[in-house]
């Protein structure tokens, strides 16, 4: 009998497909060289605080040691920043790992996980990996004047059942760039039982300047079932080091600790994260520059007849009003990488990250 590993996969793995990373970027960097414009992954092109690069360089000789399994120094800095106890913090190899770990620890085949249509791609994967019942809730309807595709919080609350262990929200959301305000989240909590964890993914929160929108961290004391995930991949520009964290009730963190891999966050990532936290001036500069460059690009796209959705992030969702595959291929052939959204059920949209001015100009020049 021939060997068929796929037939040996367990029930959960049998139902999953491998992550589609999109284009082979290392190969494209060789092919296009300096002319490649990488606008597909929502990275921050200004780069991290220079303090981070200096700190990593100093820490390089320590790579022969295992990292601190508790991330003690970083947790103390985060606890001070958020005015929480270190026992309320878990560190992850990117916030992706934490989103998965939450489902692994709290959901299973007898429970359900709720998330929004057009929500972050990791939410359904986390539910599936835990073997949980996935409940996808229709996004807000609307036309382009009213920012469609956002989370429908009333419908999400209504979808919560007695067996719902997790509801995942992203604020702002990727890939839609949509957001909800503090009042809306307050009202949402009125309809959520304490037996359901509300996970608010705030990967882009640093970029937000809309009035009345702040971090859900203000609700931590009031709602022990609230979990907030944050990342160093976006505004802090450390995507390559893989580090994120969550804030939650100490009881939630204690459960996660049972399944967390002991050395999940490497030592250079811990060192760099600590350094970027100490440079709020750089963070402010990155966010201000990103907002202004985004608004410029938005304006340039709209003046060429493209419809963009309002954004509080470092990317724009462009609705082409027709299948986006040809548009994406056209840009690809010219070395401009954007992210098609068919995998999200948004086949007429592409997501464009804010690049350097020169990359953004190359995008504009390459438009069909
Ligand atoms: C990029 C992103 C993340 C962060 O992922 P990391 O694993 O921390 O790099 C989390 N949530 C959303 C919505 C994102 O877009």
XYZ file of C-alpha atoms and ligand atoms in Angstrom:
383
model
C 0.000 0.000 0.000
C 1.372 3.425 -0.875
C 1.964 6.066 1.739
C -0.734 8.767 1.840
C -0.117 11.259 4.645
C -3.239 13.211 3.727
C -5.387 10.168 4.538
C -3.713 9.987 7.942
C -4.470 13.593 8.877
C -6.865 13.996 11.792
C -10.418 15.227 11.341
C -9.526 18.890 11.848
C -6.507 18.914 9.545
C -8.455 17.007 6.877
C -10.907 19.875 6.627
C -8.266 22.637 6.397
C -6.204 23.959 3.510
C -2.685 25.387 3.793
C -2.358 29.170 4.013
C -2.057 30.815 0.608
C 0.806 33.305 1.003
C 0.116 34.958 -2.372
C 3.091 35.708 -4.583
C 6.629 34.415 -4.036
C 8.057 37.735 -2.847
C 11.714 36.653 -2.551
C 11.614 35.595 -6.214
C 9.916 38.846 -7.198
C 12.565 40.892 -5.385
C 15.161 39.190 -7.579
C 13.098 39.739 -10.723
C 12.150 43.402 -10.203
C 14.913 44.589 -7.869
C 14.441 48.168 -6.671
C 11.479 48.568 -9.008
C 9.272 46.223 -6.984
C 6.499 48.002 -5.045
C 5.334 45.709 -2.226
C 1.896 46.987 -1.316
C 0.278 43.679 -0.363
C 1.003 43.025 3.311
C 0.215 46.190 5.313
C 3.786 46.643 6.485
C 5.053 50.014 7.675
C 7.646 51.250 5.217
C 9.139 53.900 7.504
C 10.551 51.036 9.554
C 10.851 50.618 13.312
C 12.391 53.037 15.778
C 16.180 53.161 15.293
C 16.403 52.259 19.004
C 15.074 48.807 18.097
C 17.798 48.168 15.544
C 20.482 49.258 18.025
C 18.997 47.087 20.776
C 18.827 44.000 18.545
C 22.423 44.490 17.476
C 23.508 44.619 21.122
C 21.449 41.513 21.895
C 22.788 39.393 19.027
C 25.445 37.535 21.077
C 22.662 36.287 23.387
C 21.035 34.191 20.676
C 22.811 31.112 22.041
C 20.496 31.371 25.081
C 16.820 30.518 25.175
C 14.618 33.614 25.418
C 12.923 34.623 28.675
C 9.887 32.281 28.680
C 7.905 34.841 30.701
C 8.916 37.903 28.676
C 9.250 39.612 32.028
C 10.873 42.900 31.017
C 8.500 43.444 28.120
C 5.450 42.556 30.191
C 6.465 45.039 32.866
C 6.750 47.784 30.240
C 3.384 46.842 28.748
C 1.770 46.693 32.189
C 2.949 50.227 32.830
C 1.748 51.454 29.450
C -1.741 49.943 29.860
C -2.023 50.301 33.654
C -2.703 46.583 34.090
C -0.986 43.779 36.001
C 1.635 41.656 34.231
C -0.655 38.686 34.945
C -3.110 40.223 32.466
C -0.670 39.979 29.549
C 0.235 37.110 27.223
C 2.911 37.425 24.542
C 2.641 35.722 21.173
C 4.738 34.898 18.133
C 2.682 37.532 16.348
C -0.878 38.204 17.451
C -1.866 35.524 14.919
C -0.564 32.899 17.339
C -2.642 34.362 20.170
C -5.830 34.448 18.080
C -5.299 30.741 17.344
C -4.370 29.909 20.948
C -7.562 31.510 22.247
C -9.695 29.186 20.121
C -7.511 26.197 20.979
C -7.942 26.834 24.700
C -11.582 27.922 24.853
C -13.450 26.397 21.885
C -13.993 22.839 20.705
C -16.455 20.786 18.671
C -19.215 21.290 21.241
C -18.999 25.100 21.151
C -19.353 27.875 18.593
C -17.209 30.820 17.506
C -18.789 33.949 16.016
C -17.168 36.424 13.624
C -18.120 38.806 10.836
C -18.236 38.244 7.106
C -15.212 40.089 5.620
C -13.556 39.913 9.050
C -9.871 39.043 9.485
C -8.979 35.754 7.765
C -7.480 34.192 10.890
C -10.831 34.115 12.741
C -12.444 31.297 10.689
C -9.119 29.440 10.616
C -8.844 29.613 14.417
C -12.394 28.293 14.734
C -11.717 25.469 12.271
C -8.430 24.510 13.908
C -10.263 24.125 17.212
C -12.930 22.051 15.469
C -15.524 24.570 16.659
C -18.817 25.453 15.015
C -18.083 28.588 12.969
C -20.834 31.211 12.795
C -20.222 33.892 10.171
C -22.480 36.930 10.462
C -23.350 39.156 7.496
C -21.445 42.432 7.388
C -23.199 45.798 7.317
C -24.934 46.481 4.068
C -24.617 49.920 2.591
C -23.412 51.802 -0.394
C -20.135 53.548 -0.799
C -21.312 56.671 0.926
C -21.908 54.759 4.145
C -18.861 52.469 4.334
C -20.247 49.002 3.653
C -18.629 45.742 4.794
C -18.137 46.810 8.433
C -19.002 44.661 11.450
C -22.778 44.507 12.099
C -22.528 44.564 15.886
C -26.270 44.077 16.522
C -26.329 41.026 14.263
C -23.141 39.687 15.840
C -24.673 40.045 19.318
C -27.837 38.296 18.135
C -25.772 35.389 16.766
C -24.260 34.634 20.179
C -25.744 31.410 21.584
C -25.364 29.692 24.938
C -22.605 27.566 23.416
C -20.638 30.544 22.006
C -17.223 30.698 23.612
C -15.606 33.381 21.457
C -16.740 36.299 19.335
C -13.924 37.804 17.288
C -14.079 41.493 16.330
C -11.417 43.524 14.544
C -11.344 47.266 15.133
C -10.343 48.612 12.675
C -10.920 45.565 10.502
C -8.622 44.087 7.872
C -9.310 43.923 4.917
C -12.182 46.408 4.930
C -10.492 49.169 6.935
C -13.840 49.738 8.684
C -14.226 50.539 12.378
C -16.797 50.978 15.135
C -16.833 53.534 17.941
C -16.693 53.218 21.727
C -20.456 53.677 22.189
C -21.165 50.834 19.783
C -18.848 48.498 21.710
C -20.416 49.536 25.025
C -23.874 48.677 23.681
C -22.574 45.392 22.256
C -21.414 44.280 25.710
C -24.952 44.770 27.043
C -25.964 41.741 24.943
C -23.002 39.425 25.577
C -23.093 36.854 28.397
C -19.914 36.559 30.514
C -19.573 32.988 29.243
C -18.542 34.360 25.828
C -15.090 35.861 25.337
C -15.137 39.053 23.283
C -11.817 39.204 21.443
C -11.125 42.656 19.998
C -8.255 42.542 17.523
C -6.668 46.014 17.524
C -3.829 45.399 15.046
C -4.316 48.854 13.481
C -5.485 50.821 16.517
C -2.395 53.081 16.592
C -3.422 54.591 13.229
C -6.925 55.573 14.375
C -7.777 59.256 14.676
C -11.568 59.104 14.194
C -13.362 60.813 17.087
C -14.936 58.559 19.722
C -12.808 55.534 18.865
C -10.332 54.362 21.504
C -8.807 51.082 22.599
C -11.208 48.630 24.225
C -8.640 48.472 27.039
C -10.755 51.077 28.853
C -13.322 48.264 29.428
C -10.973 45.635 30.887
C -11.962 46.283 34.490
C -15.658 46.234 33.747
C -15.715 43.115 31.516
C -13.591 40.108 32.565
C -14.626 38.333 29.334
C -12.882 40.987 27.200
C -9.641 40.089 25.413
C -7.661 42.646 23.380
C -4.981 41.590 20.921
C -2.308 44.001 19.718
C 0.674 43.577 17.433
C 4.131 45.009 16.855
C 3.820 44.127 13.138
C 1.961 47.174 11.890
C 2.556 50.676 13.313
C 5.668 49.510 15.203
C 7.062 48.007 11.972
C 8.456 44.766 13.420
C 6.523 42.319 11.203
C 9.594 40.208 10.472
C 10.280 39.524 14.146
C 6.816 38.102 14.890
C 5.602 39.519 18.159
C 2.212 40.522 19.527
C 0.400 40.427 22.856
C -2.982 40.332 24.459
C -4.589 41.986 27.455
C -7.196 40.020 29.406
C -8.407 38.926 32.790
C -5.626 37.052 34.689
C -7.807 33.931 34.617
C -7.916 33.968 30.820
C -4.148 34.398 30.618
C -3.651 31.515 33.060
C -5.635 29.178 30.792
C -3.652 30.266 27.721
C -0.425 29.555 29.595
C -1.355 25.858 29.709
C -1.016 25.483 25.939
C 1.420 28.262 25.066
C 4.730 26.983 23.772
C 7.229 27.989 26.473
C 9.651 29.862 24.201
C 7.160 31.162 21.653
C 8.605 34.687 21.493
C 12.257 34.861 20.506
C 14.768 37.004 22.350
C 15.396 39.533 19.557
C 11.676 40.154 19.212
C 11.348 40.777 22.954
C 14.325 43.148 22.891
C 13.061 45.079 19.866
C 9.518 45.372 21.233
C 10.799 46.790 24.488
C 12.847 49.354 22.551
C 10.009 50.514 20.272
C 7.684 50.953 23.245
C 10.166 53.469 24.584
C 10.114 55.609 21.433
C 6.659 57.149 21.297
C 7.940 60.023 19.158
C 8.796 57.597 16.361
C 5.405 55.902 16.643
C 3.666 59.279 16.423
C 5.701 60.198 13.358
C 4.869 56.881 11.650
C 1.155 57.263 12.314
C 0.979 60.894 11.205
C 2.968 60.195 8.063
C 0.867 57.112 7.253
C -2.418 58.997 7.628
C -1.262 61.855 5.461
C 0.219 59.589 2.772
C -2.965 57.471 2.844
C -5.131 60.535 2.365
C -2.925 61.683 -0.504
C -3.091 58.280 -2.216
C -6.826 58.091 -1.576
C -7.277 61.454 -3.248
C -5.089 60.470 -6.217
C -7.031 57.230 -6.709
C -10.407 58.938 -6.451
C -9.364 61.638 -8.903
C -8.671 58.812 -11.372
C -12.181 57.439 -10.871
C -11.416 54.669 -8.360
C -13.746 54.091 -5.431
C -12.021 53.602 -2.113
C -13.552 52.810 1.255
C -12.921 55.125 4.206
C -9.910 53.829 6.164
C -8.477 54.238 9.661
C -5.531 51.957 8.841
C -2.355 51.825 6.767
C -4.181 50.418 3.731
C -7.011 51.259 1.358
C -9.665 48.889 0.070
C -10.440 49.752 -3.544
C -13.744 48.571 -5.004
C -13.286 48.206 -8.758
C -16.923 47.337 -9.463
C -15.759 44.413 -11.605
C -13.675 41.288 -11.169
C -10.304 42.402 -9.772
C -8.153 39.595 -11.194
C -7.167 41.411 -14.422
C -6.414 44.627 -12.543
C -4.200 42.770 -10.104
C -2.373 40.925 -12.890
C -1.830 44.174 -14.792
C -0.115 45.736 -11.767
C 1.770 42.530 -11.014
C 3.302 42.516 -14.500
C 4.637 46.002 -13.733
C 6.147 45.028 -10.386
C 3.375 46.486 -8.219
C 2.051 43.970 -5.705
C -1.435 44.534 -4.269
C -3.674 41.996 -2.527
C -6.705 40.591 -4.349
C -9.660 39.969 -2.039
C -11.485 37.078 -3.711
C -10.478 34.842 -0.803
C -12.539 37.111 1.453
C -15.558 37.035 -0.852
C -14.695 40.511 -2.159
C -13.792 39.522 -5.709
C -14.209 43.065 -7.012
C -11.847 44.598 -4.459
C -8.097 44.918 -3.970
C -6.332 45.964 -0.805
C -3.466 48.410 -1.242
C -1.019 49.086 1.592
C 0.458 52.556 1.950
C 3.987 52.409 0.553
C 6.719 54.978 0.233
C 5.845 57.999 -1.908
C 7.938 56.507 -4.696
C 6.105 53.152 -4.476
C 2.744 54.888 -4.396
C 3.694 56.903 -7.470
C 4.728 53.719 -9.257
C 1.323 52.275 -8.394
C -0.434 55.312 -9.845
C 1.718 55.233 -12.991
C 1.030 51.499 -13.472
C -2.763 51.732 -13.170
C -4.578 50.377 -16.240
C -1.730 42.075 10.470
C -2.865 41.717 11.354
C -2.634 41.075 12.558
C -1.248 40.927 13.078
O -0.687 39.760 12.826
P 0.717 39.423 13.507
O 0.624 37.958 13.640
O 0.792 40.112 14.836
O 1.759 39.900 12.559
C -3.693 40.777 13.393
N -4.940 41.111 13.043
C -5.210 41.759 11.913
C -6.593 42.180 11.612
C -4.177 42.056 11.022
O -4.431 42.670 9.869
